[in-house]
Amino acid sequence: MKIFIYKRTHKHDPDENGVFGNQDCMGRLRNGDYDAVIGIGGLSPWPDHIDIMGKINWVGLERKKNPAPKKRGDEIVFSHFKLYEEKGKDIQQNYPNFYKYIYGSRCRFVKKSDFPAEVQKELDQIINSIKKCPPSKMYDSTNTKKIKDNCSSTKCKEICPRKKRKKNTAPGCKKISVK
């Protein structure tokens, strides 16, 4: 199983609907070849998002791509998805081999299937923990127009335009499902 692991600097991508790329995070890397994603809190998050640091933030398994032509990559949904954000397990305490492996390097992300055995064992625990979780809320949607921007304030439009985001995500700037 090829796993895409990346260090996050902020919350809200993916959102509560389970859409990875709703804020265009990780751009074209979302389109790469992988079977599962583990989003972890980086050690240098945005100031308002320090509570995700060093934790499992979200896990997605068995992805499906939804074309997003105005973004750098497709929006991705999963047949099994769990969003933890700041409530995720502390990696250093619960997965010490994974912690040393991922935070012991300066890489921001890794996509591979051949991890050291002790690391793979912990990654399997993480992935197996969500195998009974439901799919992303938008998983069965084949009409990508059902997802639209919900920038409800001018502050949102200033802070998180699609192409040039600053270091904060404004409240109210998220994707929503439209019936």
mmCIF file of N, CA and C in Angstrom, residues 30-154:
data_model
loop_
_atom_site.group_PDB
_atom_site.id
_atom_site.type_symbol
_atom_site.label_atom_id
_atom_site.label_comp_id
_atom_site.label_asym_id
_atom_site.label_seq_id
_atom_site.Cartn_x
_atom_site.Cartn_y
_atom_site.Cartn_z
ATOM 1 N N ARG A 30 -1.685 16.155 -4.668
ATOM 2 C CA ARG A 30 -2.900 15.369 -4.401
ATOM 3 C C ARG A 30 -3.180 14.370 -5.521
ATOM 4 N N ASN A 31 -2.739 14.689 -6.742
ATOM 5 C CA ASN A 31 -3.034 13.851 -7.908
ATOM 6 C C ASN A 31 -2.097 12.658 -8.044
ATOM 7 N N GLY A 32 -1.075 12.569 -7.229
ATOM 8 C CA GLY A 32 -0.102 11.490 -7.349
ATOM 9 C C GLY A 32 -0.696 10.122 -7.066
ATOM 10 N N ASP A 33 0.154 9.126 -7.129
ATOM 11 C CA ASP A 33 -0.232 7.732 -6.941
ATOM 12 C C ASP A 33 -0.095 7.358 -5.461
ATOM 13 N N TYR A 34 -1.213 7.054 -4.799
ATOM 14 C CA TYR A 34 -1.209 6.604 -3.408
ATOM 15 C C TYR A 34 -2.552 5.975 -3.077
ATOM 16 N N ASP A 35 -2.550 5.160 -2.010
ATOM 17 C CA ASP A 35 -3.756 4.454 -1.571
ATOM 18 C C ASP A 35 -4.352 5.048 -0.302
ATOM 19 N N ALA A 36 -3.508 5.678 0.495
ATOM 20 C CA ALA A 36 -3.951 6.255 1.767
ATOM 21 C C ALA A 36 -3.197 7.549 2.026
ATOM 22 N N VAL A 37 -3.809 8.425 2.828
ATOM 23 C CA VAL A 37 -3.169 9.679 3.223
ATOM 24 C C VAL A 37 -3.226 9.775 4.735
ATOM 25 N N ILE A 38 -2.105 10.214 5.317
ATOM 26 C CA ILE A 38 -2.068 10.536 6.736
ATOM 27 C C ILE A 38 -1.570 11.977 6.830
ATOM 28 N N GLY A 39 -2.434 12.867 7.290
ATOM 29 C CA GLY A 39 -2.061 14.262 7.498
ATOM 30 C C GLY A 39 -1.662 14.429 8.954
ATOM 31 N N ILE A 40 -0.457 14.926 9.178
ATOM 32 C CA ILE A 40 0.043 15.099 10.543
ATOM 33 C C ILE A 40 0.388 16.563 10.784
ATOM 34 N N GLY A 41 0.291 16.992 12.021
ATOM 35 C CA GLY A 41 0.637 18.369 12.362
ATOM 36 C C GLY A 41 2.136 18.578 12.315
ATOM 37 N N GLY A 42 2.558 19.522 11.502
ATOM 38 C CA GLY A 42 3.979 19.854 11.430
ATOM 39 C C GLY A 42 4.439 20.527 12.706
ATOM 40 N N LEU A 43 5.737 20.673 12.846
ATOM 41 C CA LEU A 43 6.287 21.275 14.062
ATOM 42 C C LEU A 43 6.364 22.792 13.986
ATOM 43 N N SER A 44 5.964 23.370 12.846
ATOM 44 C CA SER A 44 5.937 24.826 12.680
ATOM 45 C C SER A 44 4.608 25.264 12.075
ATOM 46 N N PRO A 45 3.491 24.999 12.760
ATOM 47 C CA PRO A 45 2.189 25.374 12.199
ATOM 48 C C PRO A 45 1.961 26.878 12.286
ATOM 49 N N TRP A 46 0.913 27.332 11.590
ATOM 50 C CA TRP A 46 0.517 28.721 11.689
ATOM 51 C C TRP A 46 0.191 29.036 13.143
ATOM 52 N N PRO A 47 0.385 30.265 13.568
ATOM 53 C CA PRO A 47 0.175 30.621 14.983
ATOM 54 C C PRO A 47 -1.192 30.228 15.557
ATOM 55 N N ASP A 48 -2.241 30.359 14.778
ATOM 56 C CA ASP A 48 -3.578 30.020 15.280
ATOM 57 C C ASP A 48 -3.883 28.527 15.222
ATOM 58 N N HIS A 49 -2.912 27.717 14.790
ATOM 59 C CA HIS A 49 -3.157 26.293 14.582
ATOM 60 C C HIS A 49 -2.126 25.416 15.304
ATOM 61 N N ILE A 50 -1.536 25.934 16.363
ATOM 62 C CA ILE A 50 -0.497 25.166 17.061
ATOM 63 C C ILE A 50 -1.031 23.904 17.725
ATOM 64 N N ASP A 51 -2.331 23.826 17.922
ATOM 65 C CA ASP A 51 -2.901 22.650 18.587
ATOM 66 C C ASP A 51 -2.889 21.389 17.717
ATOM 67 N N ILE A 52 -2.516 21.477 16.436
ATOM 68 C CA ILE A 52 -2.402 20.282 15.593
ATOM 69 C C ILE A 52 -0.977 19.726 15.590
ATOM 70 N N MET A 53 -0.044 20.461 16.133
ATOM 71 C CA MET A 53 1.374 20.124 16.079
ATOM 72 C C MET A 53 1.664 18.738 16.675
ATOM 73 N N GLY A 54 2.351 17.907 15.906
ATOM 74 C CA GLY A 54 2.793 16.611 16.380
ATOM 75 C C GLY A 54 1.695 15.576 16.582
ATOM 76 N N LYS A 55 0.539 15.794 15.982
ATOM 77 C CA LYS A 55 -0.598 14.872 16.151
ATOM 78 C C LYS A 55 -1.065 14.315 14.804
ATOM 79 N N ILE A 56 -1.730 13.172 14.869
ATOM 80 C CA ILE A 56 -2.419 12.654 13.687
ATOM 81 C C ILE A 56 -3.619 13.577 13.487
ATOM 82 N N ASN A 57 -3.690 14.278 12.357
ATOM 83 C CA ASN A 57 -4.766 15.234 12.098
ATOM 84 C C ASN A 57 -5.920 14.637 11.301
ATOM 85 N N TRP A 58 -5.590 13.760 10.367
ATOM 86 C CA TRP A 58 -6.627 13.110 9.570
ATOM 87 C C TRP A 58 -6.045 11.927 8.812
ATOM 88 N N VAL A 59 -6.937 11.003 8.448
ATOM 89 C CA VAL A 59 -6.534 9.824 7.700
ATOM 90 C C VAL A 59 -7.606 9.547 6.645
ATOM 91 N N GLY A 60 -7.174 9.253 5.438
ATOM 92 C CA GLY A 60 -8.080 8.891 4.350
ATOM 93 C C GLY A 60 -7.587 7.631 3.668
ATOM 94 N N LEU A 61 -8.502 6.765 3.294
ATOM 95 C CA LEU A 61 -8.162 5.493 2.675
ATOM 96 C C LEU A 61 -9.051 5.262 1.456
ATOM 97 N N GLU A 62 -8.475 4.713 0.394
ATOM 98 C CA GLU A 62 -9.188 4.406 -0.846
ATOM 99 C C GLU A 62 -9.798 5.670 -1.459
ATOM 100 N N ARG A 63 -8.964 6.403 -2.113
ATOM 101 C CA ARG A 63 -9.352 7.715 -2.640
ATOM 102 C C ARG A 63 -10.108 7.650 -3.945
ATOM 103 N N LYS A 64 -10.800 8.748 -4.211
ATOM 104 C CA LYS A 64 -11.471 8.957 -5.487
ATOM 105 C C LYS A 64 -11.230 10.418 -5.861
ATOM 106 N N LYS A 65 -10.843 10.642 -7.111
ATOM 107 C CA LYS A 65 -10.561 12.001 -7.581
ATOM 108 C C LYS A 65 -11.818 12.637 -8.151
ATOM 109 N N ASN A 66 -11.994 13.917 -7.851
ATOM 110 C CA ASN A 66 -13.031 14.735 -8.475
ATOM 111 C C ASN A 66 -12.306 15.887 -9.160
ATOM 112 N N PRO A 67 -12.433 16.006 -10.477
ATOM 113 C CA PRO A 67 -11.726 17.070 -11.188
ATOM 114 C C PRO A 67 -12.063 18.452 -10.607
ATOM 115 N N ALA A 68 -11.039 19.275 -10.486
ATOM 116 C CA ALA A 68 -11.193 20.649 -9.999
ATOM 117 C C ALA A 68 -10.347 21.541 -10.904
ATOM 118 N N PRO A 69 -10.864 21.876 -12.096
ATOM 119 C CA PRO A 69 -10.064 22.574 -13.099
ATOM 120 C C PRO A 69 -9.500 23.926 -12.670
ATOM 121 N N LYS A 70 -10.121 24.580 -11.711
ATOM 122 C CA LYS A 70 -9.633 25.893 -11.281
ATOM 123 C C LYS A 70 -8.596 25.786 -10.158
ATOM 124 N N LYS A 71 -8.247 24.566 -9.792
ATOM 125 C CA LYS A 71 -7.272 24.344 -8.728
ATOM 126 C C LYS A 71 -6.029 23.678 -9.299
ATOM 127 N N ARG A 72 -4.986 23.632 -8.483
ATOM 128 C CA ARG A 72 -3.724 23.035 -8.925
ATOM 129 C C ARG A 72 -3.788 21.516 -8.986
ATOM 130 N N GLY A 73 -4.776 20.919 -8.356
ATOM 131 C CA GLY A 73 -4.942 19.468 -8.378
ATOM 132 C C GLY A 73 -6.405 19.127 -8.175
ATOM 133 N N ASP A 74 -6.733 17.855 -8.357
ATOM 134 C CA ASP A 74 -8.104 17.402 -8.142
ATOM 135 C C ASP A 74 -8.490 17.483 -6.674
ATOM 136 N N GLU A 75 -9.787 17.512 -6.401
ATOM 137 C CA GLU A 75 -10.269 17.362 -5.035
ATOM 138 C C GLU A 75 -10.406 15.866 -4.798
ATOM 139 N N ILE A 76 -9.972 15.405 -3.643
ATOM 140 C CA ILE A 76 -9.920 13.981 -3.346
ATOM 141 C C ILE A 76 -10.877 13.654 -2.210
ATOM 142 N N VAL A 77 -11.653 12.586 -2.376
ATOM 143 C CA VAL A 77 -12.540 12.065 -1.326
ATOM 144 C C VAL A 77 -12.155 10.605 -1.084
ATOM 145 N N PHE A 78 -12.626 10.048 0.025
ATOM 146 C CA PHE A 78 -12.159 8.727 0.450
ATOM 147 C C PHE A 78 -13.316 7.817 0.842
ATOM 148 N N SER A 79 -13.133 6.520 0.604
ATOM 149 C CA SER A 79 -14.158 5.554 1.017
ATOM 150 C C SER A 79 -14.122 5.326 2.528
ATOM 151 N N HIS A 80 -13.011 5.673 3.172
ATOM 152 C CA HIS A 80 -12.890 5.661 4.640
ATOM 153 C C HIS A 80 -12.158 6.937 5.022
ATOM 154 N N PHE A 81 -12.763 7.731 5.889
ATOM 155 C CA PHE A 81 -12.195 9.040 6.228
ATOM 156 C C PHE A 81 -12.427 9.357 7.700
ATOM 157 N N LYS A 82 -11.389 9.899 8.344
ATOM 158 C CA LYS A 82 -11.524 10.344 9.736
ATOM 159 C C LYS A 82 -10.738 11.633 9.910
ATOM 160 N N LEU A 83 -11.427 12.674 10.360
ATOM 161 C CA LEU A 83 -10.831 13.975 10.633
ATOM 162 C C LEU A 83 -10.688 14.133 12.141
ATOM 163 N N TYR A 84 -9.455 14.311 12.600
ATOM 164 C CA TYR A 84 -9.186 14.477 14.023
ATOM 165 C C TYR A 84 -8.835 15.920 14.375
ATOM 166 N N GLU A 85 -8.119 16.591 13.477
ATOM 167 C CA GLU A 85 -7.546 17.914 13.732
ATOM 168 C C GLU A 85 -6.769 17.887 15.051
ATOM 169 N N GLU A 86 -7.083 18.795 15.992
ATOM 170 C CA GLU A 86 -6.325 18.902 17.243
ATOM 171 C C GLU A 86 -6.624 17.775 18.229
ATOM 172 N N LYS A 87 -7.627 16.945 17.947
ATOM 173 C CA LYS A 87 -8.000 15.853 18.854
ATOM 174 C C LYS A 87 -7.281 14.548 18.516
ATOM 175 N N GLY A 88 -6.412 14.578 17.527
ATOM 176 C CA GLY A 88 -5.696 13.372 17.115
ATOM 177 C C GLY A 88 -4.671 12.925 18.139
ATOM 178 N N LYS A 89 -4.235 11.691 17.989
ATOM 179 C CA LYS A 89 -3.241 11.127 18.909
ATOM 180 C C LYS A 89 -1.893 11.810 18.730
ATOM 181 N N ASP A 90 -1.208 11.989 19.844
ATOM 182 C CA ASP A 90 0.149 12.517 19.848
ATOM 183 C C ASP A 90 1.069 11.458 19.228
ATOM 184 N N ILE A 91 1.778 11.830 18.196
ATOM 185 C CA ILE A 91 2.588 10.863 17.460
ATOM 186 C C ILE A 91 3.786 10.393 18.277
ATOM 187 N N GLN A 92 4.459 11.297 18.953
ATOM 188 C CA GLN A 92 5.647 10.912 19.715
ATOM 189 C C GLN A 92 5.310 9.902 20.813
ATOM 190 N N GLN A 93 4.187 10.096 21.491
ATOM 191 C CA GLN A 93 3.785 9.189 22.569
ATOM 192 C C GLN A 93 3.244 7.863 22.055
ATOM 193 N N ASN A 94 2.456 7.886 20.985
ATOM 194 C CA ASN A 94 1.753 6.698 20.513
ATOM 195 C C ASN A 94 2.446 5.936 19.386
ATOM 196 N N TYR A 95 3.238 6.635 18.596
ATOM 197 C CA TYR A 95 3.905 6.023 17.446
ATOM 198 C C TYR A 95 5.362 6.500 17.388
ATOM 199 N N PRO A 96 6.199 6.101 18.353
ATOM 200 C CA PRO A 96 7.557 6.646 18.464
ATOM 201 C C PRO A 96 8.450 6.371 17.255
ATOM 202 N N ASN A 97 8.304 5.232 16.612
ATOM 203 C CA ASN A 97 9.136 4.940 15.432
ATOM 204 C C ASN A 97 8.742 5.816 14.253
ATOM 205 N N PHE A 98 7.439 5.990 14.069
ATOM 206 C CA PHE A 98 6.942 6.880 13.023
ATOM 207 C C PHE A 98 7.401 8.310 13.309
ATOM 208 N N TYR A 99 7.335 8.726 14.567
ATOM 209 C CA TYR A 99 7.758 10.072 14.953
ATOM 210 C C TYR A 99 9.216 10.318 14.560
ATOM 211 N N LYS A 100 10.096 9.406 14.932
ATOM 212 C CA LYS A 100 11.524 9.563 14.611
ATOM 213 C C LYS A 100 11.739 9.593 13.104
ATOM 214 N N TYR A 101 11.012 8.744 12.399
ATOM 215 C CA TYR A 101 11.161 8.665 10.953
ATOM 216 C C TYR A 101 10.726 9.958 10.268
ATOM 217 N N ILE A 102 9.552 10.455 10.583
ATOM 218 C CA ILE A 102 8.990 11.588 9.841
ATOM 219 C C ILE A 102 9.501 12.942 10.333
ATOM 220 N N TYR A 103 9.671 13.091 11.633
ATOM 221 C CA TYR A 103 10.151 14.380 12.136
ATOM 222 C C TYR A 103 11.669 14.441 12.216
ATOM 223 N N GLY A 104 12.326 13.297 12.024
ATOM 224 C CA GLY A 104 13.781 13.267 12.017
ATOM 225 C C GLY A 104 14.368 13.735 10.699
ATOM 226 N N SER A 105 13.521 14.000 9.744
ATOM 227 C CA SER A 105 13.982 14.512 8.454
ATOM 228 C C SER A 105 13.341 15.878 8.214
ATOM 229 N N ARG A 106 13.896 16.595 7.278
ATOM 230 C CA ARG A 106 13.356 17.917 6.964
ATOM 231 C C ARG A 106 12.306 17.848 5.853
ATOM 232 N N CYS A 107 11.977 16.649 5.391
ATOM 233 C CA CYS A 107 11.002 16.542 4.305
ATOM 234 C C CYS A 107 9.611 16.935 4.793
ATOM 235 N N ARG A 108 8.848 17.567 3.928
ATOM 236 C CA ARG A 108 7.489 17.981 4.263
ATOM 237 C C ARG A 108 6.486 16.869 3.966
ATOM 238 N N PHE A 109 6.836 15.999 3.028
ATOM 239 C CA PHE A 109 5.921 14.912 2.679
ATOM 240 C C PHE A 109 6.721 13.720 2.178
ATOM 241 N N VAL A 110 6.066 12.568 2.190
ATOM 242 C CA VAL A 110 6.648 11.351 1.647
ATOM 243 C C VAL A 110 5.506 10.526 1.065
ATOM 244 N N LYS A 111 5.767 9.895 -0.096
ATOM 245 C CA LYS A 111 4.812 8.975 -0.732
ATOM 246 C C LYS A 111 5.592 7.711 -1.033
ATOM 247 N N LYS A 112 5.284 6.649 -0.305
ATOM 248 C CA LYS A 112 6.008 5.415 -0.550
ATOM 249 C C LYS A 112 5.292 4.220 0.046
ATOM 250 N N SER A 113 5.758 3.040 -0.290
ATOM 251 C CA SER A 113 5.163 1.818 0.246
ATOM 252 C C SER A 113 6.189 0.956 0.958
ATOM 253 N N ASP A 114 7.442 1.361 0.954
ATOM 254 C CA ASP A 114 8.495 0.549 1.559
ATOM 255 C C ASP A 114 9.127 1.253 2.760
ATOM 256 N N PHE A 115 8.357 1.379 3.814
ATOM 257 C CA PHE A 115 8.846 1.988 5.051
ATOM 258 C C PHE A 115 9.623 0.948 5.858
ATOM 259 N N PRO A 116 10.507 1.390 6.744
ATOM 260 C CA PRO A 116 11.156 0.435 7.648
ATOM 261 C C PRO A 116 10.087 -0.341 8.427
ATOM 262 N N ALA A 117 10.369 -1.596 8.746
ATOM 263 C CA ALA A 117 9.380 -2.498 9.351
ATOM 264 C C ALA A 117 8.730 -1.924 10.604
ATOM 265 N N GLU A 118 9.513 -1.334 11.494
ATOM 266 C CA GLU A 118 8.945 -0.799 12.743
ATOM 267 C C GLU A 118 8.040 0.406 12.489
ATOM 268 N N VAL A 119 8.342 1.177 11.459
ATOM 269 C CA VAL A 119 7.504 2.317 11.072
ATOM 270 C C VAL A 119 6.231 1.796 10.397
ATOM 271 N N GLN A 120 6.385 0.828 9.505
ATOM 272 C CA GLN A 120 5.238 0.266 8.798
ATOM 273 C C GLN A 120 4.215 -0.314 9.772
ATOM 274 N N LYS A 121 4.682 -0.949 10.821
ATOM 275 C CA LYS A 121 3.782 -1.525 11.824
ATOM 276 C C LYS A 121 2.904 -0.439 12.447
ATOM 277 N N GLU A 122 3.496 0.709 12.766
ATOM 278 C CA GLU A 122 2.729 1.812 13.355
ATOM 279 C C GLU A 122 1.802 2.463 12.327
ATOM 280 N N LEU A 123 2.257 2.589 11.089
ATOM 281 C CA LEU A 123 1.399 3.141 10.034
ATOM 282 C C LEU A 123 0.193 2.235 9.795
ATOM 283 N N ASP A 124 0.417 0.937 9.835
ATOM 284 C CA ASP A 124 -0.692 -0.012 9.689
ATOM 285 C C ASP A 124 -1.716 0.169 10.805
ATOM 286 N N GLN A 125 -1.248 0.417 12.025
ATOM 287 C CA GLN A 125 -2.160 0.662 13.153
ATOM 288 C C GLN A 125 -3.025 1.889 12.878
ATOM 289 N N ILE A 126 -2.395 2.942 12.387
ATOM 290 C CA ILE A 126 -3.117 4.188 12.101
ATOM 291 C C ILE A 126 -4.173 3.949 11.022
ATOM 292 N N ILE A 127 -3.774 3.319 9.935
ATOM 293 C CA ILE A 127 -4.699 3.082 8.820
ATOM 294 C C ILE A 127 -5.796 2.100 9.213
ATOM 295 N N ASN A 128 -5.437 1.040 9.907
ATOM 296 C CA ASN A 128 -6.442 0.055 10.325
ATOM 297 C C ASN A 128 -7.473 0.664 11.277
ATOM 298 N N SER A 129 -7.084 1.698 12.001
ATOM 299 C CA SER A 129 -8.004 2.324 12.961
ATOM 300 C C SER A 129 -9.184 3.019 12.275
ATOM 301 N N ILE A 130 -9.084 3.294 10.971
ATOM 302 C CA ILE A 130 -10.193 3.986 10.288
ATOM 303 C C ILE A 130 -10.923 3.107 9.279
ATOM 304 N N LYS A 131 -10.571 1.845 9.188
ATOM 305 C CA LYS A 131 -11.181 0.977 8.171
ATOM 306 C C LYS A 131 -12.681 0.812 8.330
ATOM 307 N N LYS A 132 -13.206 1.070 9.517
ATOM 308 C CA LYS A 132 -14.654 0.992 9.715
ATOM 309 C C LYS A 132 -15.307 2.378 9.695
ATOM 310 N N CYS A 133 -14.520 3.403 9.452
ATOM 311 C CA CYS A 133 -15.065 4.761 9.379
ATOM 312 C C CYS A 133 -15.831 4.941 8.063
ATOM 313 N N PRO A 134 -16.832 5.812 8.069
ATOM 314 C CA PRO A 134 -17.615 6.044 6.845
ATOM 315 C C PRO A 134 -16.816 6.816 5.801
ATOM 316 N N PRO A 135 -17.335 6.874 4.593
ATOM 317 C CA PRO A 135 -16.663 7.634 3.540
ATOM 318 C C PRO A 135 -16.790 9.148 3.764
ATOM 319 N N SER A 136 -16.004 9.881 3.011
ATOM 320 C CA SER A 136 -16.161 11.333 2.964
ATOM 321 C C SER A 136 -17.612 11.630 2.618
ATOM 322 N N LYS A 137 -18.163 12.692 3.171
ATOM 323 C CA LYS A 137 -19.568 13.025 2.906
ATOM 324 C C LYS A 137 -19.833 13.243 1.423
ATOM 325 N N MET A 138 -18.851 13.691 0.702
ATOM 326 C CA MET A 138 -19.015 13.959 -0.732
ATOM 327 C C MET A 138 -18.576 12.778 -1.598
ATOM 328 N N TYR A 139 -18.316 11.609 -1.005
ATOM 329 C CA TYR A 139 -17.784 10.464 -1.754
ATOM 330 C C TYR A 139 -18.712 10.013 -2.880
ATOM 331 N N ASP A 140 -20.001 9.971 -2.624
ATOM 332 C CA ASP A 140 -20.936 9.491 -3.638
ATOM 333 C C ASP A 140 -21.373 10.561 -4.624
ATOM 334 N N SER A 141 -20.887 11.765 -4.464
ATOM 335 C CA SER A 141 -21.239 12.850 -5.384
ATOM 336 C C SER A 141 -20.389 12.749 -6.635
ATOM 337 N N THR A 142 -21.024 12.613 -7.778
ATOM 338 C CA THR A 142 -20.292 12.601 -9.035
ATOM 339 C C THR A 142 -20.343 13.970 -9.699
ATOM 340 N N ASN A 143 -21.174 14.853 -9.167
ATOM 341 C CA ASN A 143 -21.296 16.195 -9.719
ATOM 342 C C ASN A 143 -20.453 17.138 -8.876
ATOM 343 N N THR A 144 -19.274 17.507 -9.382
ATOM 344 C CA THR A 144 -18.384 18.360 -8.608
ATOM 345 C C THR A 144 -18.947 19.764 -8.420
ATOM 346 N N LYS A 145 -19.962 20.135 -9.175
ATOM 347 C CA LYS A 145 -20.568 21.452 -8.980
ATOM 348 C C LYS A 145 -21.357 21.508 -7.671
ATOM 349 N N LYS A 146 -21.540 20.374 -7.013
ATOM 350 C CA LYS A 146 -22.230 20.359 -5.723
ATOM 351 C C LYS A 146 -21.364 20.926 -4.614
ATOM 352 N N ILE A 147 -20.074 21.093 -4.883
ATOM 353 C CA ILE A 147 -19.175 21.697 -3.907
ATOM 354 C C ILE A 147 -18.892 23.108 -4.405
ATOM 355 N N LYS A 148 -19.115 24.091 -3.567
ATOM 356 C CA LYS A 148 -18.844 25.457 -4.002
ATOM 357 C C LYS A 148 -18.184 26.247 -2.883
ATOM 358 N N ASP A 149 -17.571 27.342 -3.257
ATOM 359 C CA ASP A 149 -16.939 28.197 -2.259
ATOM 360 C C ASP A 149 -17.984 28.831 -1.369
ATOM 361 N N ASN A 150 -17.628 28.998 -0.105
ATOM 362 C CA ASN A 150 -18.494 29.686 0.839
ATOM 363 C C ASN A 150 -17.679 30.745 1.558
ATOM 364 N N CYS A 151 -17.260 31.758 0.827
ATOM 365 C CA CYS A 151 -16.542 32.866 1.443
ATOM 366 C C CYS A 151 -17.588 33.900 1.825
ATOM 367 N N SER A 152 -17.931 33.891 3.099
ATOM 368 C CA SER A 152 -19.039 34.715 3.558
ATOM 369 C C SER A 152 -18.607 36.093 4.039
ATOM 370 N N SER A 153 -17.335 36.392 3.957
ATOM 371 C CA SER A 153 -16.906 37.707 4.422
ATOM 372 C C SER A 153 -15.849 38.268 3.476
ATOM 373 N N THR A 154 -15.696 39.592 3.468
ATOM 374 C CA THR A 154 -14.649 40.193 2.647
ATOM 375 C C THR A 154 -13.288 39.839 3.213
#
